[in-house]
Short mmCIF file of C-alpha atoms in Angstrom, two decimals:
data_model
loop_
_atom_site.label_atom_id
_atom_site.label_comp_id
_atom_site.label_asym_id
_atom_site.label_seq_id
_atom_site.Cartn_x
_atom_site.Cartn_y
_atom_site.Cartn_z
CA LYS A 293 -32.88 21.69 12.22
CA LEU A 294 -34.32 20.62 15.55
CA SER A 295 -31.81 19.83 18.27
CA LEU A 296 -33.81 17.99 20.89
CA ASP A 297 -32.86 14.97 22.96
CA ALA A 298 -34.04 11.66 21.51
CA PRO A 299 -37.72 11.29 22.45
CA THR A 300 -39.12 8.32 24.27
CA ILE A 301 -42.23 6.32 23.52
CA LYS A 302 -43.61 4.24 26.36
CA ASN A 303 -40.25 4.31 28.18
CA LYS A 304 -38.23 3.23 25.13
CA SER A 305 -35.66 5.63 23.74
CA LEU A 306 -35.80 6.15 19.99
CA SER A 307 -32.71 6.58 17.91
CA ASN A 308 -34.12 5.90 14.41
CA ASP A 309 -33.95 9.16 12.44
CA ASP A 310 -37.35 8.64 10.74
CA THR A 311 -39.08 7.99 14.05
CA TYR A 312 -37.39 10.99 15.59
CA ARG A 313 -38.44 13.31 12.76
CA ASN A 314 -42.03 12.12 12.96
CA LEU A 315 -42.17 12.78 16.70
CA ALA A 316 -40.49 16.18 16.49
CA TRP A 317 -43.56 17.85 14.98
CA CYS A 318 -45.99 16.19 17.40
CA PRO A 319 -44.01 15.31 20.55
CA ASN A 320 -46.99 14.52 22.78
CA ALA A 321 -48.57 11.96 20.46
CA ALA A 322 -49.00 8.53 22.04
CA CYS A 323 -47.62 5.64 20.06
CA SER A 324 -46.51 2.10 20.77
CA ASN A 325 -44.93 -0.57 18.62
CA SER A 326 -45.51 -4.31 18.72
CA ALA A 327 -43.47 -7.30 17.63
CA LEU A 328 -45.52 -7.43 14.40
CA CYS A 329 -45.67 -3.76 13.56
CA GLN A 330 -43.78 -0.53 14.23
CA PRO A 331 -46.37 2.17 13.47
CA CYS A 332 -44.35 4.85 15.28
CA ARG A 333 -41.97 5.02 12.32
CA GLN A 334 -44.50 7.01 10.31
CA ARG A 335 -47.17 9.49 11.35
CA PHE A 336 -50.20 10.85 9.54
CA LEU A 337 -51.95 14.16 9.95
CA PHE A 338 -55.64 14.29 9.10
CA ILE A 339 -57.37 17.47 8.05
CA LEU A 340 -61.14 17.22 8.07
CA SER A 341 -63.41 19.72 6.41
CA THR A 342 -67.02 20.30 5.58
CA GLY A 343 -68.17 21.00 2.05
CA ARG A 344 -67.83 24.50 0.64
CA ALA A 345 -65.08 25.41 3.15
CA ALA A 346 -62.18 25.92 0.69
CA SER A 347 -60.84 22.44 1.40
CA THR A 348 -59.80 21.95 -2.23
CA THR A 349 -57.79 25.18 -2.09
CA LEU A 350 -56.18 24.00 1.16
CA LEU A 351 -55.37 20.64 -0.48
CA ALA A 352 -53.69 22.40 -3.41
CA MET A 353 -51.65 24.65 -1.10
CA ILE A 354 -50.47 21.80 1.15
CA ASN A 355 -49.50 19.67 -1.85
CA ARG A 356 -47.09 22.41 -2.93
CA LEU A 357 -45.00 21.84 0.22
CA PRO A 358 -41.89 19.69 -0.25
CA ASN A 359 -42.14 16.08 0.96
CA VAL A 360 -45.81 16.45 1.85
CA ARG A 361 -48.80 14.94 0.14
CA ILE A 362 -52.44 15.13 0.97
CA GLY A 363 -55.33 13.39 -0.73
CA GLY A 364 -58.90 14.47 -1.20
CA GLU A 365 -62.08 12.44 -1.03
CA ASN A 366 -61.56 8.71 -0.48
CA ASN A 367 -65.05 7.23 -0.96
CA ASN A 368 -65.25 6.14 2.69
CA GLU A 369 -62.20 3.85 2.43
CA LEU A 370 -60.90 4.96 5.84
CA TYR A 371 -64.13 3.82 7.49
CA ILE A 372 -63.93 0.46 5.73
CA ALA A 373 -60.31 0.06 6.86
CA SER A 374 -61.29 0.89 10.45
CA GLN A 375 -63.63 -2.09 10.40
CA LEU A 376 -60.57 -4.39 10.38
CA GLU A 377 -59.76 -3.25 13.90
CA THR A 378 -63.39 -3.35 15.00
CA ASN A 379 -63.74 -6.97 13.87
CA LEU A 380 -60.85 -7.97 16.12
CA LYS A 381 -62.79 -6.76 19.16
CA ILE A 382 -66.23 -8.20 18.43
CA GLN A 383 -66.80 -11.04 20.89
CA GLY A 384 -69.35 -12.84 18.70
CA PHE A 385 -66.68 -13.08 16.00
CA GLY A 386 -64.33 -14.91 18.33
CA GLY A 387 -62.72 -11.96 20.07
CA LEU A 388 -59.46 -12.28 18.17
CA ARG A 389 -57.75 -9.93 20.63
CA SER A 390 -57.82 -12.70 23.26
CA GLU A 391 -57.01 -16.39 23.47
CA ALA A 392 -60.20 -17.10 25.44
CA HIS A 393 -62.06 -18.88 22.63
CA ALA A 394 -59.16 -21.10 21.56
CA ARG A 395 -58.99 -24.17 23.75
CA SER A 396 -56.56 -26.27 21.72
CA PRO A 397 -54.56 -26.05 18.49
CA ASN A 398 -57.28 -28.16 16.86
CA ASP A 399 -60.05 -25.69 17.74
CA ALA A 400 -61.48 -23.84 14.71
CA TRP A 401 -60.95 -20.50 16.52
CA PHE A 402 -57.37 -21.30 17.60
CA HIS A 403 -54.93 -18.41 17.23
CA ASN A 404 -52.27 -16.64 19.20
CA LYS A 405 -53.24 -13.38 20.85
CA ILE A 406 -52.98 -10.47 18.42
CA PRO A 407 -50.93 -7.57 19.88
CA GLU A 408 -52.73 -4.26 20.40
CA GLN A 409 -50.85 -2.32 17.69
CA ALA A 410 -50.72 -5.15 15.14
CA MET A 411 -53.33 -3.59 12.82
CA ALA A 412 -51.74 -0.13 12.85
CA CYS A 413 -49.36 -1.00 10.00
CA THR A 414 -52.22 -2.49 7.98
CA ILE A 415 -54.20 0.74 8.37
CA GLN A 416 -51.11 2.79 7.46
CA LYS A 417 -50.70 0.67 4.30
CA VAL A 418 -54.33 1.39 3.36
CA LEU A 419 -53.63 5.13 3.78
CA GLN A 420 -50.52 4.88 1.61
CA THR A 421 -52.45 2.93 -1.02
CA ILE A 422 -55.31 5.43 -1.33
CA ASN A 423 -52.89 8.38 -1.25
CA PRO A 424 -49.81 7.24 -3.21
CA PRO A 425 -46.88 9.51 -3.99
CA PRO A 426 -46.69 11.09 -7.46
CA GLU A 427 -45.87 8.77 -10.36
CA GLU A 428 -42.28 10.02 -10.69
CA ILE A 429 -41.62 9.23 -7.00
CA GLN A 430 -43.15 5.76 -7.45
CA GLN A 431 -40.81 5.16 -10.39
CA GLN A 432 -37.82 6.25 -8.29
CA ILE A 433 -38.84 3.80 -5.57
CA ILE A 434 -39.11 0.98 -8.12
CA SER A 435 -35.70 1.88 -9.59
CA ASN A 436 -34.07 2.01 -6.15
CA ASN A 437 -35.50 -1.40 -5.21
CA SER A 438 -34.34 -3.16 -8.39
#
């Protein structure tokens, strides 16, 4: 078991065990939470591969590790999910990252400023949806929540 001092993210000490465990394996990763989303509570590791490079064998080996799961091809779903974030930045769309286009609460583009990390949890949910845990784990989660 690792015995390191509690890490900090953007000058905020972390005491949550899940956050701490996720940082322990990648301590230099940058992460920041927002009022709407705490993406630092869970981390993802991406392994990219070209075709015919034994990636399916690697997938099978990694999936044998306890408490680890890795998915294969995803039919470009990650790219589609990334477009959510891109749309927030497009100025012609209203630039939803700023309040510049909203002049009054009656304006069609009125909204509060969306925090920088707000979409991180949405993207993480997409990743969890396209790479769910095994069926028996899903059933345990359902049982524990009932």
